[in-house]
């Protein structure tokens, strides 16, 4: 189907491993975007990929997302604080 799923296994009790895992995922996503891929397919961005949206979307696009969210959710009651929107 063309989709590649990324999982990086680390020892969650080891802060150094967590940081290395986070760096590995960010590097994988950077390469993915550089090659014309996306962070997400049919399941959306989700919480785990939200911190990496800046790799795939410009500041202007992120602002557009915030504007659209505000138009449909002016009281910020739908998933408040999710995806930095």
mmCIF file of N, CA and C in Angstrom:
data_model
loop_
_atom_site.group_PDB
_atom_site.id
_atom_site.type_symbol
_atom_site.label_atom_id
_atom_site.label_comp_id
_atom_site.label_asym_id
_atom_site.label_seq_id
_atom_site.Cartn_x
_atom_site.Cartn_y
_atom_site.Cartn_z
ATOM 1 N N UNK A 1 0.801 -1.195 0.000
ATOM 2 C CA UNK A 1 0.000 0.000 0.000
ATOM 3 C C UNK A 1 0.848 1.264 0.000
ATOM 4 N N UNK A 2 2.162 1.135 0.045
ATOM 5 C CA UNK A 2 3.035 2.308 0.020
ATOM 6 C C UNK A 2 3.273 2.930 1.381
ATOM 7 N N UNK A 3 2.574 2.494 2.399
ATOM 8 C CA UNK A 3 2.752 3.052 3.733
ATOM 9 C C UNK A 3 3.869 2.335 4.465
ATOM 10 N N UNK A 4 4.662 3.106 5.181
ATOM 11 C CA UNK A 4 5.710 2.545 6.019
ATOM 12 C C UNK A 4 5.422 3.001 7.438
ATOM 13 N N UNK A 5 5.371 2.067 8.348
ATOM 14 C CA UNK A 5 5.081 2.393 9.744
ATOM 15 C C UNK A 5 6.377 2.372 10.530
ATOM 16 N N UNK A 6 6.573 3.376 11.376
ATOM 17 C CA UNK A 6 7.812 3.521 12.114
ATOM 18 C C UNK A 6 7.574 3.318 13.599
ATOM 19 N N UNK A 7 8.298 2.393 14.169
ATOM 20 C CA UNK A 7 8.299 2.196 15.612
ATOM 21 C C UNK A 7 9.745 2.092 16.056
ATOM 22 N N UNK A 8 10.093 2.822 17.082
ATOM 23 C CA UNK A 8 11.426 2.751 17.658
ATOM 24 C C UNK A 8 11.249 2.287 19.093
ATOM 25 N N UNK A 9 11.823 1.155 19.398
ATOM 26 C CA UNK A 9 11.690 0.588 20.737
ATOM 27 C C UNK A 9 12.839 1.064 21.616
ATOM 28 N N UNK A 10 12.499 1.592 22.782
ATOM 29 C CA UNK A 10 13.502 2.043 23.740
ATOM 30 C C UNK A 10 13.064 1.647 25.138
ATOM 31 N N UNK A 11 14.013 1.667 26.056
ATOM 32 C CA UNK A 11 13.726 1.429 27.470
ATOM 33 C C UNK A 11 13.165 2.724 28.040
ATOM 34 N N UNK A 12 11.872 2.755 28.297
ATOM 35 C CA UNK A 12 11.207 3.956 28.776
ATOM 36 C C UNK A 12 11.695 4.463 30.116
ATOM 37 N N UNK A 13 12.397 3.644 30.862
ATOM 38 C CA UNK A 13 12.915 4.085 32.162
ATOM 39 C C UNK A 13 14.302 4.712 32.032
ATOM 40 N N UNK A 14 14.865 4.714 30.831
ATOM 41 C CA UNK A 14 16.205 5.240 30.602
ATOM 42 C C UNK A 14 16.079 6.537 29.802
ATOM 43 N N UNK A 15 16.319 7.667 30.447
ATOM 44 C CA UNK A 15 16.146 8.979 29.810
ATOM 45 C C UNK A 15 17.042 9.134 28.582
ATOM 46 N N UNK A 16 18.255 8.632 28.647
ATOM 47 C CA UNK A 16 19.171 8.738 27.510
ATOM 48 C C UNK A 16 18.630 7.962 26.303
ATOM 49 N N UNK A 17 18.093 6.769 26.549
ATOM 50 C CA UNK A 17 17.496 5.995 25.461
ATOM 51 C C UNK A 17 16.289 6.699 24.877
ATOM 52 N N UNK A 18 15.460 7.281 25.736
ATOM 53 C CA UNK A 18 14.289 8.013 25.251
ATOM 54 C C UNK A 18 14.704 9.150 24.322
ATOM 55 N N UNK A 19 15.725 9.892 24.720
ATOM 56 C CA UNK A 19 16.193 11.012 23.902
ATOM 57 C C UNK A 19 16.758 10.517 22.570
ATOM 58 N N UNK A 20 17.521 9.434 22.593
ATOM 59 C CA UNK A 20 18.067 8.872 21.355
ATOM 60 C C UNK A 20 16.940 8.368 20.454
ATOM 61 N N UNK A 21 15.924 7.757 21.034
ATOM 62 C CA UNK A 21 14.779 7.296 20.260
ATOM 63 C C UNK A 21 14.055 8.449 19.608
ATOM 64 N N UNK A 22 13.858 9.528 20.355
ATOM 65 C CA UNK A 22 13.197 10.720 19.831
ATOM 66 C C UNK A 22 14.010 11.302 18.681
ATOM 67 N N UNK A 23 15.330 11.361 18.830
ATOM 68 C CA UNK A 23 16.199 11.876 17.774
ATOM 69 C C UNK A 23 16.134 10.993 16.532
ATOM 70 N N UNK A 24 16.082 9.680 16.730
ATOM 71 C CA UNK A 24 16.009 8.753 15.598
ATOM 72 C C UNK A 24 14.711 8.950 14.822
ATOM 73 N N UNK A 25 13.615 9.074 15.537
ATOM 74 C CA UNK A 25 12.322 9.278 14.878
ATOM 75 C C UNK A 25 12.322 10.596 14.111
ATOM 76 N N UNK A 26 12.858 11.648 14.723
ATOM 77 C CA UNK A 26 12.903 12.938 14.037
ATOM 78 C C UNK A 26 13.731 12.834 12.760
ATOM 79 N N UNK A 27 14.863 12.141 12.812
ATOM 80 C CA UNK A 27 15.701 11.975 11.630
ATOM 81 C C UNK A 27 14.960 11.194 10.537
ATOM 82 N N UNK A 28 14.253 10.155 10.929
ATOM 83 C CA UNK A 28 13.473 9.360 9.969
ATOM 84 C C UNK A 28 12.399 10.231 9.312
ATOM 85 N N UNK A 29 11.699 11.038 10.114
ATOM 86 C CA UNK A 29 10.655 11.902 9.564
ATOM 87 C C UNK A 29 11.244 12.975 8.647
ATOM 88 N N UNK A 30 12.412 13.536 9.000
ATOM 89 C CA UNK A 30 13.052 14.534 8.141
ATOM 90 C C UNK A 30 13.343 13.935 6.773
ATOM 91 N N UNK A 31 13.929 12.758 6.759
ATOM 92 C CA UNK A 31 14.258 12.094 5.496
ATOM 93 C C UNK A 31 12.991 11.779 4.718
ATOM 94 N N UNK A 32 11.965 11.326 5.420
ATOM 95 C CA UNK A 32 10.690 11.008 4.776
ATOM 96 C C UNK A 32 10.130 12.221 4.047
ATOM 97 N N UNK A 33 10.108 13.366 4.727
ATOM 98 C CA UNK A 33 9.575 14.594 4.132
ATOM 99 C C UNK A 33 10.462 15.055 2.973
ATOM 100 N N UNK A 34 11.796 14.976 3.151
ATOM 101 C CA UNK A 34 12.716 15.373 2.084
ATOM 102 C C UNK A 34 12.507 14.545 0.823
ATOM 103 N N UNK A 35 12.118 13.286 0.983
ATOM 104 C CA UNK A 35 11.895 12.408 -0.160
ATOM 105 C C UNK A 35 10.479 12.522 -0.732
ATOM 106 N N UNK A 36 9.693 13.463 -0.192
ATOM 107 C CA UNK A 36 8.353 13.694 -0.713
ATOM 108 C C UNK A 36 7.259 12.914 -0.005
ATOM 109 N N UNK A 37 7.607 12.251 1.082
ATOM 110 C CA UNK A 37 6.617 11.499 1.851
ATOM 111 C C UNK A 37 5.897 12.390 2.856
ATOM 112 N N UNK A 38 5.012 11.796 3.607
ATOM 113 C CA UNK A 38 4.264 12.523 4.627
ATOM 114 C C UNK A 38 4.432 11.844 5.973
ATOM 115 N N UNK A 39 4.068 12.555 7.021
ATOM 116 C CA UNK A 39 4.129 11.996 8.366
ATOM 117 C C UNK A 39 2.980 11.046 8.633
ATOM 118 N N UNK A 40 1.943 11.159 7.842
ATOM 119 C CA UNK A 40 0.724 10.448 8.164
ATOM 120 C C UNK A 40 0.026 9.928 6.922
ATOM 121 N N UNK A 41 -0.745 8.896 7.130
ATOM 122 C CA UNK A 41 -1.578 8.367 6.060
ATOM 123 C C UNK A 41 -3.024 8.478 6.463
ATOM 124 N N UNK A 42 -3.692 7.368 6.451
ATOM 125 C CA UNK A 42 -5.130 7.359 6.706
ATOM 126 C C UNK A 42 -5.517 7.598 8.160
ATOM 127 N N UNK A 43 -4.576 7.542 9.085
ATOM 128 C CA UNK A 43 -4.922 7.668 10.501
ATOM 129 C C UNK A 43 -4.693 9.051 11.081
ATOM 130 N N UNK A 44 -4.237 9.997 10.287
ATOM 131 C CA UNK A 44 -3.997 11.340 10.787
ATOM 132 C C UNK A 44 -2.659 11.443 11.503
ATOM 133 N N UNK A 45 -2.387 12.615 12.049
ATOM 134 C CA UNK A 45 -1.101 12.872 12.699
ATOM 135 C C UNK A 45 -1.023 12.176 14.046
ATOM 136 N N UNK A 46 -2.014 12.354 14.885
ATOM 137 C CA UNK A 46 -1.986 11.729 16.201
ATOM 138 C C UNK A 46 -1.028 12.439 17.145
ATOM 139 N N UNK A 47 -1.087 12.080 18.400
ATOM 140 C CA UNK A 47 -0.257 12.738 19.407
ATOM 141 C C UNK A 47 1.228 12.445 19.231
ATOM 142 N N UNK A 48 1.563 11.236 18.816
ATOM 143 C CA UNK A 48 2.977 10.880 18.726
ATOM 144 C C UNK A 48 3.702 11.609 17.597
ATOM 145 N N UNK A 49 2.988 11.999 16.561
ATOM 146 C CA UNK A 49 3.626 12.683 15.435
ATOM 147 C C UNK A 49 3.454 14.202 15.488
ATOM 148 N N UNK A 50 2.603 14.696 16.350
ATOM 149 C CA UNK A 50 2.337 16.134 16.425
ATOM 150 C C UNK A 50 3.599 16.971 16.620
ATOM 151 N N UNK A 51 4.550 16.554 17.465
ATOM 152 C CA UNK A 51 5.757 17.383 17.633
ATOM 153 C C UNK A 51 6.585 17.537 16.356
ATOM 154 N N UNK A 52 6.339 16.695 15.375
ATOM 155 C CA UNK A 52 7.128 16.717 14.151
ATOM 156 C C UNK A 52 6.412 17.424 12.994
ATOM 157 N N UNK A 53 5.258 17.989 13.270
ATOM 158 C CA UNK A 53 4.510 18.660 12.203
ATOM 159 C C UNK A 53 5.327 19.779 11.564
ATOM 160 N N UNK A 54 6.206 20.414 12.350
ATOM 161 C CA UNK A 54 7.026 21.510 11.828
ATOM 162 C C UNK A 54 7.959 21.047 10.712
ATOM 163 N N UNK A 55 8.213 19.734 10.658
ATOM 164 C CA UNK A 55 9.067 19.196 9.596
ATOM 165 C C UNK A 55 8.331 19.126 8.267
ATOM 166 N N UNK A 56 7.035 18.967 8.326
ATOM 167 C CA UNK A 56 6.237 18.768 7.119
ATOM 168 C C UNK A 56 5.432 19.990 6.701
ATOM 169 N N UNK A 57 5.193 20.896 7.645
ATOM 170 C CA UNK A 57 4.334 22.046 7.361
ATOM 171 C C UNK A 57 5.048 23.343 7.699
ATOM 172 N N UNK A 58 4.844 24.355 6.882
ATOM 173 C CA UNK A 58 5.437 25.674 7.115
ATOM 174 C C UNK A 58 4.709 26.374 8.262
ATOM 175 N N UNK A 59 5.298 27.474 8.726
ATOM 176 C CA UNK A 59 4.654 28.282 9.765
ATOM 177 C C UNK A 59 3.293 28.779 9.273
ATOM 178 N N UNK A 60 3.232 29.142 7.994
ATOM 179 C CA UNK A 60 1.975 29.635 7.418
ATOM 180 C C UNK A 60 0.907 28.543 7.423
ATOM 181 N N UNK A 61 1.296 27.329 7.078
ATOM 182 C CA UNK A 61 0.340 26.223 7.084
ATOM 183 C C UNK A 61 -0.133 25.917 8.507
ATOM 184 N N UNK A 62 0.792 25.954 9.462
ATOM 185 C CA UNK A 62 0.402 25.708 10.862
ATOM 186 C C UNK A 62 -0.578 26.790 11.327
ATOM 187 N N UNK A 63 -0.325 28.038 10.925
ATOM 188 C CA UNK A 63 -1.238 29.112 11.294
ATOM 189 C C UNK A 63 -2.604 28.910 10.647
ATOM 190 N N UNK A 64 -2.629 28.431 9.412
ATOM 191 C CA UNK A 64 -3.893 28.139 8.738
ATOM 192 C C UNK A 64 -4.664 27.065 9.510
ATOM 193 N N UNK A 65 -3.957 26.013 9.961
ATOM 194 C CA UNK A 65 -4.607 24.965 10.759
ATOM 195 C C UNK A 65 -5.236 25.567 12.020
ATOM 196 N N UNK A 66 -4.492 26.463 12.683
ATOM 197 C CA UNK A 66 -5.013 27.102 13.909
ATOM 198 C C UNK A 66 -6.253 27.946 13.598
ATOM 199 N N UNK A 67 -6.209 28.669 12.473
ATOM 200 C CA UNK A 67 -7.339 29.517 12.076
ATOM 201 C C UNK A 67 -8.576 28.671 11.791
ATOM 202 N N UNK A 68 -8.390 27.575 11.100
ATOM 203 C CA UNK A 68 -9.519 26.684 10.794
ATOM 204 C C UNK A 68 -10.079 26.092 12.082
ATOM 205 N N UNK A 69 -9.194 25.637 12.969
ATOM 206 C CA UNK A 69 -9.664 25.078 14.241
ATOM 207 C C UNK A 69 -10.471 26.121 15.005
ATOM 208 N N UNK A 70 -9.967 27.351 15.067
ATOM 209 C CA UNK A 70 -10.671 28.406 15.803
ATOM 210 C C UNK A 70 -12.044 28.693 15.188
ATOM 211 N N UNK A 71 -12.143 28.605 13.855
ATOM 212 C CA UNK A 71 -13.420 28.860 13.184
ATOM 213 C C UNK A 71 -14.457 27.805 13.556
ATOM 214 N N UNK A 72 -14.024 26.547 13.659
ATOM 215 C CA UNK A 72 -14.951 25.463 13.962
ATOM 216 C C UNK A 72 -15.062 25.166 15.451
ATOM 217 N N UNK A 73 -14.089 25.629 16.236
ATOM 218 C CA UNK A 73 -14.051 25.339 17.669
ATOM 219 C C UNK A 73 -13.600 26.591 18.433
ATOM 220 N N UNK A 74 -14.420 27.657 18.391
ATOM 221 C CA UNK A 74 -14.000 28.934 18.991
ATOM 222 C C UNK A 74 -13.761 28.854 20.496
ATOM 223 N N UNK A 75 -14.375 27.913 21.166
ATOM 224 C CA UNK A 75 -14.187 27.786 22.613
ATOM 225 C C UNK A 75 -13.114 26.761 22.979
ATOM 226 N N UNK A 76 -12.455 26.199 21.970
ATOM 227 C CA UNK A 76 -11.368 25.241 22.164
ATOM 228 C C UNK A 76 -11.768 24.086 23.087
ATOM 229 N N UNK A 77 -12.942 23.511 22.804
ATOM 230 C CA UNK A 77 -13.413 22.393 23.630
ATOM 231 C C UNK A 77 -13.156 21.035 22.975
ATOM 232 N N UNK A 78 -12.819 21.033 21.692
ATOM 233 C CA UNK A 78 -12.545 19.780 20.986
ATOM 234 C C UNK A 78 -11.044 19.510 20.999
ATOM 235 N N UNK A 79 -10.616 18.535 21.758
ATOM 236 C CA UNK A 79 -9.194 18.180 21.878
ATOM 237 C C UNK A 79 -8.326 19.398 22.210
ATOM 238 N N UNK A 80 -8.613 20.107 23.300
ATOM 239 C CA UNK A 80 -7.820 21.294 23.630
ATOM 240 C C UNK A 80 -6.345 20.945 23.839
ATOM 241 N N UNK A 81 -5.496 21.782 23.260
ATOM 242 C CA UNK A 81 -4.055 21.600 23.426
ATOM 243 C C UNK A 81 -3.436 20.536 22.547
ATOM 244 N N UNK A 82 -4.231 19.849 21.758
ATOM 245 C CA UNK A 82 -3.681 18.790 20.903
ATOM 246 C C UNK A 82 -3.007 19.407 19.685
ATOM 247 N N UNK A 83 -1.916 18.842 19.274
ATOM 248 C CA UNK A 83 -1.189 19.217 18.069
ATOM 249 C C UNK A 83 -0.795 20.684 18.051
ATOM 250 N N UNK A 84 -0.674 21.304 19.196
ATOM 251 C CA UNK A 84 -0.239 22.709 19.307
ATOM 252 C C UNK A 84 -1.165 23.648 18.543
ATOM 253 N N UNK A 85 -2.434 23.265 18.394
ATOM 254 C CA UNK A 85 -3.388 24.135 17.699
ATOM 255 C C UNK A 85 -4.286 24.834 18.698
#
